[in-house]
Amino acid sequence: MKNLFKDYPALRSIKLRLTLWYMAAIAVVLIIFGTVAYYLLRNNLYKNLDDSLRARVIELQVSLKIDGQRVMFDQKVNELVMIYDADGALIQRLGPNVQFSNIDRAVAQALFGESTYQSASTPSGPDVRLYAAPHNVDSQTRVAIVVGRLPNDIISMLAVFRQVLIYASFIVLVLTGFGGMFLAERTLKPVERITDIARGIGESDLSRRIDVESDDELGRLAETLNGMIARLEEAFQKQRRFVADASHELRTPLAVIQAESSLVLEKKRPQEDYRTSLELVSQEVAYMSDIVAKLLLLARTDAGSEPVDFQYVNVAALLTELAQDAEALAQEKGVAFKLGPMDSLTVRGDRIKLRQLYLNILDNAVRYTPEGGTVTCSLAGKEGRAIAAFADTGIGIPEEHLSLIFDRFYRVDKARTYAEGGTGLGLAIAASIAKMHGGEIQVESKEGKGTTVRVVLPLADTRAIAWTTPKLKTGKDQD
């Protein structure tokens, strides 16, 4: 079939193929209908002929008189009538002189008392329809009466019926072809419109949409394509923004390195100045290396090539371990850190990556919580999921930024973040790790009142071993 379409390009048209399939289906229906109608008519006509022959034999039996070898009828006989004696010999023949070669059996059955119908062949012309019936002359004598008629009327009627079927079928097929082409063209017209619009949509013009308004399959196709174009538009926008942000992030340290190197090379300077310049260059290189490492991590995660060591991880134990680092970060910032209720829950995942996920969330919470604020971490199980909640009393996130904070290099306050050493990739990496483990990150925030981030991961089948939450050292304990 594929080679047929390749050899005949005209058959590649869906409209033509639909029309041909439609005509083929109608042709099959017409053939079946015509065949059934023809044989029903034929059988009905021959049945009527047989009934008339039987009725004629009954009439002839009433008027038949036999005296020895002499046969007489009280009425006029125009059709073919043959009378056979008990020995099967023909004793009387009326009507046309037609020779038959295969009626001996029918005569024999009639002499045995069984009536039969038979189409007897003749040397020339159509078969003759015969009806052979027994006739008892007296209790001792039985003869066979055979009545025959030529089915000329039936043959003529069937021939006319065949012609009517052929011509009518041809007309129906022609009308079907034109009607099928018209309906196919009208049905597929929205497809051509969709094709024209889709052909005009390019990378630089993804804002256009297909405006086919219908509730059928084509309408759903248009909606699906519009959704796909919208996703592509969003992806291209994110890609452009990502390239611009990455360029900006790398341009600043490169500019610093270039400026510092040029300044140092202008003239001979003291050894301490060289050391200071090299330390600054090393700091900027480390910053760029951190960005590149995180970008490589995200790229491998997107490609599915990032190695993952899945094992059973006690989330409560992991968060308690991270709490020690979070407490140190919080004290340095002048922020209070609290460890809330911790359910003993186990997930299946990569412990190192989960540690990175939770640490990124904690670091972000401490970073954007001003001095005197509070960061709280808790863990609870609900509906087969482990929900780790990180709440802070920080500056909060404006509502219009909530849907964008997991984009790469996206910052609500770029100047503040860069000054504090952030790369804008922490939350993107956290979201990527959560997705890798079949989970998600939910964010609730009110500007000026704080933010709550929930990391939702599916629980493993095996629960963690019971354990005791270690006591954290607070500022009062240290005092």
Short mmCIF file of C-alpha atoms in Angstrom, two decimals:
data_model
loop_
_atom_site.label_atom_id
_atom_site.label_comp_id
_atom_site.label_asym_id
_atom_site.label_seq_id
_atom_site.Cartn_x
_atom_site.Cartn_y
_atom_site.Cartn_z
CA MET A 1 0.00 0.00 0.00
CA LYS A 2 2.85 2.39 0.82
CA ASN A 3 4.49 1.61 -2.54
CA LEU A 4 1.18 2.30 -4.25
CA PHE A 5 1.01 5.77 -2.67
CA LYS A 6 4.65 6.32 -3.62
CA ASP A 7 4.13 5.29 -7.25
CA TYR A 8 0.93 7.31 -7.62
CA PRO A 9 1.26 10.70 -5.88
CA ALA A 10 -2.41 11.50 -6.59
CA LEU A 11 -3.40 8.78 -4.11
CA ARG A 12 -1.65 10.66 -1.32
CA SER A 13 -4.65 12.99 -1.13
CA ILE A 14 -6.82 12.11 1.85
CA LYS A 15 -9.86 13.51 0.03
CA LEU A 16 -9.31 11.14 -2.89
CA ARG A 17 -8.66 8.17 -0.65
CA LEU A 18 -11.77 8.88 1.44
CA THR A 19 -13.82 9.15 -1.75
CA LEU A 20 -12.42 5.90 -3.12
CA TRP A 21 -13.05 4.08 0.16
CA TYR A 22 -16.56 5.53 0.24
CA MET A 23 -17.24 4.40 -3.34
CA ALA A 24 -15.78 0.98 -2.63
CA ALA A 25 -18.04 0.58 0.42
CA ILE A 26 -21.10 1.67 -1.59
CA ALA A 27 -20.10 -0.68 -4.43
CA VAL A 28 -19.91 -3.63 -2.03
CA VAL A 29 -23.32 -2.72 -0.59
CA LEU A 30 -24.80 -2.42 -4.09
CA ILE A 31 -23.35 -5.77 -5.16
CA ILE A 32 -24.72 -7.51 -2.07
CA PHE A 33 -28.10 -5.78 -2.39
CA GLY A 34 -28.35 -6.44 -6.14
CA THR A 35 -27.39 -10.09 -5.78
CA VAL A 36 -29.86 -10.70 -2.96
CA ALA A 37 -32.64 -8.80 -4.78
CA TYR A 38 -31.97 -10.64 -8.05
CA TYR A 39 -32.14 -14.10 -6.50
CA LEU A 40 -35.17 -13.21 -4.37
CA LEU A 41 -36.99 -12.02 -7.52
CA ARG A 42 -35.86 -15.07 -9.50
CA ASN A 43 -36.96 -17.50 -6.82
CA ASN A 44 -40.29 -15.74 -6.42
CA LEU A 45 -40.96 -15.78 -10.19
CA TYR A 46 -40.12 -19.46 -10.49
CA LYS A 47 -42.25 -20.23 -7.45
CA ASN A 48 -45.17 -18.48 -9.10
CA LEU A 49 -44.49 -20.50 -12.26
CA ASP A 50 -44.40 -23.73 -10.26
CA ASP A 51 -47.66 -22.83 -8.51
CA SER A 52 -49.32 -22.16 -11.88
CA LEU A 53 -48.06 -25.51 -13.26
CA ARG A 54 -49.40 -27.35 -10.24
CA ALA A 55 -52.76 -25.60 -10.53
CA ARG A 56 -52.89 -26.45 -14.25
CA VAL A 57 -52.21 -30.13 -13.55
CA ILE A 58 -55.09 -30.19 -11.07
CA GLU A 59 -57.39 -28.70 -13.73
CA LEU A 60 -56.25 -31.25 -16.30
CA GLN A 61 -56.72 -34.17 -13.90
CA VAL A 62 -60.38 -33.19 -13.51
CA SER A 63 -60.97 -33.05 -17.28
CA LEU A 64 -58.74 -36.05 -18.20
CA LYS A 65 -60.38 -39.21 -19.58
CA ILE A 66 -58.43 -42.32 -20.62
CA ASP A 67 -59.91 -45.20 -22.61
CA GLY A 68 -57.19 -47.76 -23.21
CA GLN A 69 -54.55 -45.90 -25.16
CA ARG A 70 -56.91 -43.06 -26.00
CA VAL A 71 -56.53 -39.81 -23.99
CA MET A 72 -59.12 -37.04 -24.05
CA PHE A 73 -59.59 -33.69 -22.27
CA ASP A 74 -62.86 -31.88 -21.72
CA GLN A 75 -61.13 -28.49 -22.21
CA LYS A 76 -58.77 -26.97 -24.72
CA VAL A 77 -55.08 -27.49 -24.02
CA ASN A 78 -52.55 -24.99 -25.40
CA GLU A 79 -49.43 -25.71 -23.34
CA LEU A 80 -47.07 -28.66 -23.40
CA VAL A 81 -48.78 -31.72 -21.85
CA MET A 82 -47.45 -35.28 -21.86
CA ILE A 83 -49.17 -38.43 -20.57
CA TYR A 84 -47.14 -41.53 -19.68
CA ASP A 85 -48.63 -44.95 -18.97
CA ALA A 86 -47.72 -47.23 -16.06
CA ASP A 87 -44.75 -48.57 -18.01
CA GLY A 88 -43.32 -45.05 -18.57
CA ALA A 89 -44.23 -44.98 -22.24
CA LEU A 90 -45.49 -41.73 -23.75
CA ILE A 91 -49.12 -42.26 -24.82
CA GLN A 92 -50.17 -38.64 -25.47
CA ARG A 93 -48.36 -35.39 -26.26
CA LEU A 94 -49.94 -32.00 -26.71
CA GLY A 95 -48.28 -28.69 -27.50
CA PRO A 96 -44.88 -28.03 -29.11
CA ASN A 97 -42.74 -30.98 -30.13
CA VAL A 98 -39.75 -30.51 -27.82
CA GLN A 99 -37.31 -33.26 -27.02
CA PHE A 100 -36.10 -33.73 -23.45
CA SER A 101 -33.18 -35.85 -22.36
CA ASN A 102 -33.56 -35.92 -18.61
CA ILE A 103 -37.20 -36.31 -17.53
CA ASP A 104 -37.32 -40.09 -17.14
CA ARG A 105 -36.63 -39.88 -13.43
CA ALA A 106 -39.39 -37.32 -12.86
CA VAL A 107 -41.83 -39.58 -14.76
CA ALA A 108 -40.76 -42.59 -12.69
CA GLN A 109 -41.27 -40.68 -9.41
CA ALA A 110 -44.74 -39.57 -10.59
CA LEU A 111 -45.67 -43.18 -11.36
CA PHE A 112 -44.61 -44.07 -7.83
CA GLY A 113 -47.01 -41.37 -6.54
CA GLU A 114 -44.53 -38.48 -5.93
CA SER A 115 -44.96 -35.08 -7.61
CA THR A 116 -41.77 -33.26 -8.69
CA TYR A 117 -40.63 -30.05 -10.38
CA GLN A 118 -37.81 -30.11 -12.89
CA SER A 119 -36.05 -27.80 -15.33
CA ALA A 120 -35.50 -29.97 -18.37
CA SER A 121 -32.82 -29.08 -20.88
CA THR A 122 -33.54 -28.97 -24.62
CA PRO A 123 -31.18 -29.25 -27.60
CA SER A 124 -31.75 -25.55 -28.36
CA GLY A 125 -33.35 -22.72 -26.46
CA PRO A 126 -33.88 -22.21 -22.75
CA ASP A 127 -34.71 -24.94 -20.24
CA VAL A 128 -38.39 -25.84 -19.90
CA ARG A 129 -39.97 -25.85 -16.47
CA LEU A 130 -41.87 -29.13 -15.93
CA TYR A 131 -44.22 -30.44 -13.27
CA ALA A 132 -44.80 -34.22 -13.13
CA ALA A 133 -47.72 -35.55 -11.06
CA PRO A 134 -49.43 -38.95 -10.66
CA HIS A 135 -53.02 -39.55 -11.84
CA ASN A 136 -54.98 -42.63 -10.80
CA VAL A 137 -57.29 -43.69 -13.61
CA ASP A 138 -58.76 -46.39 -11.41
CA SER A 139 -57.66 -48.57 -8.51
CA GLN A 140 -55.54 -50.64 -10.82
CA THR A 141 -54.12 -48.03 -13.22
CA ARG A 142 -51.86 -44.98 -12.66
CA VAL A 143 -50.47 -42.63 -15.26
CA ALA A 144 -48.07 -39.66 -15.08
CA ILE A 145 -49.10 -36.21 -16.21
CA VAL A 146 -46.29 -33.81 -17.16
CA VAL A 147 -47.04 -30.15 -17.83
CA GLY A 148 -44.32 -27.77 -19.08
CA ARG A 149 -43.92 -24.12 -19.87
CA LEU A 150 -41.10 -22.02 -21.27
CA PRO A 151 -39.93 -19.38 -18.73
CA ASN A 152 -39.51 -16.72 -21.42
CA ASP A 153 -41.32 -14.03 -19.42
CA ILE A 154 -39.19 -14.79 -16.37
CA ILE A 155 -35.98 -14.67 -18.40
CA SER A 156 -36.98 -11.36 -20.00
CA MET A 157 -37.98 -9.86 -16.66
CA LEU A 158 -34.73 -10.95 -15.02
CA ALA A 159 -32.72 -9.52 -17.93
CA VAL A 160 -34.47 -6.16 -17.57
CA PHE A 161 -33.94 -6.28 -13.81
CA ARG A 162 -30.21 -6.92 -14.31
CA GLN A 163 -29.92 -3.94 -16.62
CA VAL A 164 -31.77 -1.75 -14.15
CA LEU A 165 -29.42 -2.89 -11.38
CA ILE A 166 -26.30 -2.23 -13.47
CA TYR A 167 -27.36 1.21 -14.68
CA ALA A 168 -28.70 2.24 -11.27
CA SER A 169 -25.50 1.06 -9.57
CA PHE A 170 -23.38 3.00 -12.05
CA ILE A 171 -25.42 6.18 -11.47
CA VAL A 172 -25.26 5.69 -7.70
CA LEU A 173 -21.47 5.20 -7.81
CA VAL A 174 -20.99 8.33 -9.92
CA LEU A 175 -23.17 10.36 -7.56
CA THR A 176 -21.36 8.79 -4.62
CA GLY A 177 -18.00 9.85 -6.08
CA PHE A 178 -19.05 13.46 -6.55
CA GLY A 179 -20.88 13.55 -3.21
CA GLY A 180 -17.98 11.87 -1.41
CA MET A 181 -15.48 14.31 -2.89
CA PHE A 182 -17.69 17.24 -1.92
CA LEU A 183 -18.21 15.99 1.63
CA ALA A 184 -14.53 15.07 2.04
CA GLU A 185 -13.44 18.49 0.82
CA ARG A 186 -15.91 20.22 3.12
CA THR A 187 -14.94 18.02 6.06
CA LEU A 188 -11.20 18.45 5.52
CA LYS A 189 -11.36 22.16 4.78
CA PRO A 190 -10.64 23.01 8.46
CA VAL A 191 -7.59 20.72 8.21
CA GLU A 192 -6.26 22.79 5.32
CA ARG A 193 -6.90 25.91 7.36
CA ILE A 194 -5.07 24.41 10.32
CA THR A 195 -2.19 23.47 7.98
CA ASP A 196 -1.95 26.97 6.54
CA ILE A 197 -1.96 28.59 9.98
CA ALA A 198 0.52 26.06 11.39
CA ARG A 199 2.80 26.59 8.38
CA GLY A 200 2.83 30.33 9.08
CA ILE A 201 3.76 29.88 12.73
CA GLY A 202 7.50 30.06 13.24
CA GLU A 203 9.90 30.41 16.13
CA SER A 204 9.62 34.19 15.93
CA ASP A 205 5.81 34.18 15.76
CA LEU A 206 4.54 31.66 18.30
CA SER A 207 1.82 34.01 19.52
CA ARG A 208 -0.57 33.01 16.71
CA ARG A 209 -3.29 30.44 17.42
CA ILE A 210 -5.58 28.28 15.32
CA ASP A 211 -9.10 29.68 15.49
CA VAL A 212 -11.09 26.62 14.34
CA GLU A 213 -14.22 26.66 16.45
CA SER A 214 -16.05 23.32 16.57
CA ASP A 215 -16.79 20.60 19.07
CA ASP A 216 -15.80 17.69 16.85
CA GLU A 217 -12.50 15.87 16.39
CA LEU A 218 -11.04 18.74 14.36
CA GLY A 219 -11.94 21.19 17.11
CA ARG A 220 -10.13 19.00 19.63
CA LEU A 221 -7.18 18.76 17.24
CA ALA A 222 -7.07 22.57 17.00
CA GLU A 223 -7.18 22.84 20.80
CA THR A 224 -4.39 20.29 21.12
CA LEU A 225 -2.23 22.12 18.58
CA ASN A 226 -2.91 25.45 20.31
CA GLY A 227 -1.84 23.90 23.60
CA MET A 228 1.31 22.53 21.99
CA ILE A 229 2.10 25.92 20.43
CA ALA A 230 1.53 27.61 23.79
CA ARG A 231 3.93 25.17 25.45
CA LEU A 232 6.49 25.75 22.69
CA GLU A 233 6.10 29.51 23.08
CA GLU A 234 6.64 29.20 26.81
CA ALA A 235 9.63 26.90 26.26
CA PHE A 236 11.21 29.32 23.77
CA GLN A 237 10.62 32.23 26.15
CA LYS A 238 12.23 30.29 28.98
CA GLN A 239 15.11 29.34 26.71
CA ARG A 240 15.70 32.95 25.65
CA ARG A 241 15.44 34.11 29.25
CA PHE A 242 17.76 31.31 30.34
CA VAL A 243 20.39 32.22 27.72
CA ALA A 244 20.14 35.90 28.61
CA ASP A 245 20.37 35.20 32.35
CA ALA A 246 23.23 32.72 31.93
CA SER A 247 25.09 35.23 29.81
CA HIS A 248 24.49 37.91 32.41
CA GLU A 249 25.60 35.65 35.26
CA LEU A 250 28.82 34.67 33.50
CA ARG A 251 29.49 38.10 32.04
CA THR A 252 29.83 39.80 35.43
CA PRO A 253 32.59 37.55 36.85
CA LEU A 254 34.35 37.47 33.48
CA ALA A 255 34.29 41.26 33.40
CA VAL A 256 35.73 41.34 36.91
CA ILE A 257 38.48 38.88 35.95
CA GLN A 258 39.34 40.78 32.80
CA ALA A 259 39.40 44.14 34.58
CA GLU A 260 41.49 42.83 37.46
CA SER A 261 43.92 41.08 35.12
CA SER A 262 44.32 44.18 32.94
CA LEU A 263 44.84 46.36 36.01
CA VAL A 264 47.51 44.06 37.42
CA LEU A 265 49.35 43.81 34.10
CA GLU A 266 49.48 47.56 33.49
CA LYS A 267 52.55 47.98 35.59
CA LYS A 268 54.69 46.26 38.13
CA ARG A 269 53.02 46.07 41.54
CA PRO A 270 53.86 44.86 45.05
CA GLN A 271 53.48 41.17 45.82
CA GLU A 272 50.49 41.80 48.10
CA ASP A 273 48.58 43.45 45.22
CA TYR A 274 49.19 40.40 43.04
CA ARG A 275 47.94 38.14 45.83
CA THR A 276 44.80 40.22 46.33
CA SER A 277 44.07 40.19 42.59
CA LEU A 278 44.59 36.42 42.35
CA GLU A 279 42.26 35.87 45.31
CA LEU A 280 39.59 37.96 43.60
CA VAL A 281 40.06 36.07 40.32
CA SER A 282 39.92 32.75 42.17
CA GLN A 283 36.69 33.82 43.87
CA GLU A 284 35.09 34.74 40.55
CA VAL A 285 36.32 31.49 38.93
CA ALA A 286 34.84 29.51 41.80
CA TYR A 287 31.56 31.36 41.32
CA MET A 288 31.53 30.53 37.59
CA SER A 289 32.50 26.92 38.30
CA ASP A 290 29.56 26.64 40.67
CA ILE A 291 27.22 27.95 37.97
CA VAL A 292 28.62 25.59 35.33
CA ALA A 293 28.42 22.59 37.69
CA LYS A 294 24.78 23.36 38.47
CA LEU A 295 23.94 23.84 34.79
CA LEU A 296 25.55 20.49 33.98
CA LEU A 297 23.50 18.88 36.76
CA LEU A 298 20.29 20.34 35.35
CA ALA A 299 21.23 19.30 31.81
CA ARG A 300 21.95 15.72 32.85
CA THR A 301 18.72 15.61 34.83
CA ASP A 302 16.70 16.89 31.86
CA ALA A 303 18.36 14.29 29.61
CA GLY A 304 17.76 11.50 32.15
CA SER A 305 21.47 10.69 32.31
CA GLU A 306 22.11 11.89 35.85
CA PRO A 307 23.15 8.82 37.91
CA VAL A 308 20.76 8.13 40.78
CA ASP A 309 21.42 5.72 43.66
CA PHE A 310 17.95 4.77 44.91
CA GLN A 311 17.71 3.42 48.42
CA TYR A 312 15.41 3.63 51.42
CA VAL A 313 15.92 7.02 53.09
CA ASN A 314 14.57 7.98 56.51
CA VAL A 315 13.43 11.54 55.80
CA ALA A 316 13.14 12.50 59.47
CA ALA A 317 16.71 11.37 60.14
CA LEU A 318 17.95 13.25 57.08
CA LEU A 319 16.19 16.48 58.08
CA THR A 320 17.47 16.19 61.63
CA GLU A 321 20.98 15.80 60.28
CA LEU A 322 20.53 18.87 58.06
CA ALA A 323 19.15 20.79 61.00
CA GLN A 324 22.65 21.05 62.44
CA ASP A 325 23.85 22.87 59.30
CA ALA A 326 20.69 24.97 59.16
CA GLU A 327 21.18 25.98 62.79
CA ALA A 328 24.71 27.21 62.00
CA LEU A 329 23.47 29.21 58.97
CA ALA A 330 20.63 30.69 61.00
CA GLN A 331 22.87 31.77 63.89
CA GLU A 332 25.27 33.42 61.47
CA LYS A 333 22.36 35.38 60.00
CA GLY A 334 20.79 36.12 63.38
CA VAL A 335 17.75 33.97 62.62
CA ALA A 336 16.10 31.45 64.96
CA PHE A 337 15.79 27.89 63.64
CA LYS A 338 13.22 25.45 65.02
CA LEU A 339 12.68 21.78 64.31
CA GLY A 340 8.98 20.98 64.48
CA PRO A 341 7.14 17.62 64.69
CA MET A 342 8.86 14.83 62.79
CA ASP A 343 7.01 11.69 61.70
CA SER A 344 9.15 8.63 61.06
CA LEU A 345 8.72 8.33 57.28
CA THR A 346 10.69 6.50 54.61
CA VAL A 347 10.97 7.33 50.92
CA ARG A 348 12.86 5.61 48.14
CA GLY A 349 15.43 7.95 46.65
CA ASP A 350 19.01 9.16 46.33
CA ARG A 351 20.11 10.30 49.79
CA ILE A 352 22.73 12.73 48.47
CA LYS A 353 20.32 14.40 46.08
CA LEU A 354 17.55 14.55 48.66
CA ARG A 355 20.02 16.18 51.02
CA GLN A 356 20.81 18.74 48.31
CA LEU A 357 17.09 19.32 47.75
CA TYR A 358 16.29 20.01 51.39
CA LEU A 359 19.47 22.01 51.94
CA ASN A 360 18.66 24.30 48.99
CA ILE A 361 15.21 24.97 50.46
CA LEU A 362 16.64 25.62 53.94
CA ASP A 363 19.40 27.86 52.59
CA ASN A 364 16.85 29.87 50.63
CA ALA A 365 14.59 30.22 53.69
CA VAL A 366 17.45 31.47 55.87
CA ARG A 367 18.79 33.75 53.11
CA TYR A 368 15.51 35.65 52.75
CA THR A 369 14.60 35.83 56.41
CA PRO A 370 15.80 39.07 58.04
CA GLU A 371 17.59 39.18 61.37
CA GLY A 372 15.30 38.29 64.27
CA GLY A 373 13.08 36.10 62.09
CA THR A 374 12.31 32.39 62.42
CA VAL A 375 12.69 29.35 60.17
CA THR A 376 10.77 26.17 61.05
CA CYS A 377 11.12 22.66 59.59
CA SER A 378 8.60 19.83 60.11
CA LEU A 379 7.68 16.49 58.56
CA ALA A 380 4.27 14.78 58.33
CA GLY A 381 2.75 11.91 56.40
CA LYS A 382 -0.52 12.28 54.51
CA GLU A 383 -2.24 10.05 51.93
CA GLY A 384 0.88 8.02 51.18
CA ARG A 385 3.16 11.05 50.88
CA ALA A 386 5.95 12.51 52.99
CA ILE A 387 5.43 16.26 53.29
CA ALA A 388 8.42 18.25 54.54
CA ALA A 389 7.37 21.82 55.35
CA PHE A 390 9.84 24.75 55.60
CA ALA A 391 8.23 27.93 56.95
CA ASP A 392 9.95 31.28 57.44
CA THR A 393 8.96 34.77 58.53
CA GLY A 394 10.98 36.39 55.78
CA ILE A 395 10.23 39.02 53.17
CA GLY A 396 7.86 36.75 51.23
CA ILE A 397 7.35 36.45 47.48
CA PRO A 398 4.95 38.62 45.46
CA GLU A 399 2.07 36.59 44.04
CA GLU A 400 3.00 37.36 40.42
CA HIS A 401 6.42 35.74 40.97
CA LEU A 402 5.26 32.46 42.57
CA SER A 403 4.89 30.60 39.27
CA LEU A 404 8.36 31.68 38.10
CA ILE A 405 10.61 31.08 41.10
CA PHE A 406 11.59 27.58 39.90
CA ASP A 407 12.79 28.89 36.53
CA ARG A 408 16.53 28.83 36.04
CA PHE A 409 18.31 32.08 36.93
CA TYR A 410 15.02 33.67 37.92
CA ARG A 411 15.31 36.07 40.83
CA VAL A 412 12.69 38.15 42.57
CA ASP A 413 15.45 40.52 43.78
CA LYS A 414 18.44 40.03 41.50
CA ALA A 415 20.70 42.60 43.05
CA ARG A 416 20.14 41.25 46.57
CA THR A 417 20.65 37.67 45.52
CA TYR A 418 23.89 38.31 43.63
CA ALA A 419 25.24 40.31 46.50
CA GLU A 420 24.59 37.36 48.81
CA GLY A 421 26.24 34.89 46.47
CA GLY A 422 23.19 33.19 44.97
CA THR A 423 23.12 31.88 41.40
CA GLY A 424 19.37 31.65 40.87
CA LEU A 425 19.65 27.89 40.26
CA GLY A 426 18.99 26.47 43.72
CA LEU A 427 15.22 26.23 43.45
CA ALA A 428 15.44 24.97 39.86
CA ILE A 429 17.72 22.15 41.02
CA ALA A 430 15.42 21.43 43.97
CA ALA A 431 12.38 21.17 41.68
CA SER A 432 14.34 18.93 39.28
CA ILE A 433 15.34 16.56 42.11
CA ALA A 434 11.78 16.44 43.45
CA LYS A 435 10.47 15.56 39.97
CA MET A 436 13.19 12.93 39.63
CA HIS A 437 11.78 11.24 42.76
CA GLY A 438 8.18 11.46 41.60
CA GLY A 439 7.36 14.38 43.89
CA GLU A 440 6.70 18.08 43.70
CA ILE A 441 7.33 21.36 45.52
CA GLN A 442 4.43 23.54 46.68
CA VAL A 443 4.88 27.17 47.68
CA GLU A 444 2.64 29.50 49.67
CA SER A 445 3.77 33.04 50.34
CA LYS A 446 2.53 36.47 51.36
CA GLU A 447 4.69 39.47 50.71
CA GLY A 448 6.12 40.84 53.94
CA LYS A 449 4.77 37.93 56.05
CA GLY A 450 6.85 34.93 55.05
CA THR A 451 6.89 31.82 52.88
CA THR A 452 6.03 28.13 53.36
CA VAL A 453 7.62 25.60 51.04
CA ARG A 454 6.37 21.99 51.07
CA VAL A 455 8.38 19.19 49.49
CA VAL A 456 6.00 16.31 48.71
CA LEU A 457 7.50 12.86 48.01
CA PRO A 458 5.78 9.46 47.70
CA LEU A 459 6.31 7.15 50.65
CA ALA A 460 8.13 3.85 50.21
CA ASP A 461 6.41 0.55 50.95
CA THR A 462 8.73 -0.19 53.86
CA ARG A 463 8.51 2.19 56.84
CA ALA A 464 11.63 3.44 58.56
CA ILE A 465 12.98 1.95 61.74
CA ALA A 466 11.83 3.79 64.85
CA TRP A 467 14.30 6.41 66.00
CA THR A 468 14.60 9.28 68.46
CA THR A 469 14.91 12.87 67.30
CA PRO A 470 18.16 14.29 68.69
CA LYS A 471 17.92 17.48 70.70
CA LEU A 472 19.17 20.59 68.96
CA LYS A 473 21.27 23.18 70.70
CA THR A 474 19.58 26.55 70.77
CA GLY A 475 20.99 29.93 71.54
CA LYS A 476 19.88 29.67 75.18
CA ASP A 477 21.52 26.25 75.58
CA GLN A 478 24.78 27.64 74.27
CA ASP A 479 24.62 30.56 76.62
#
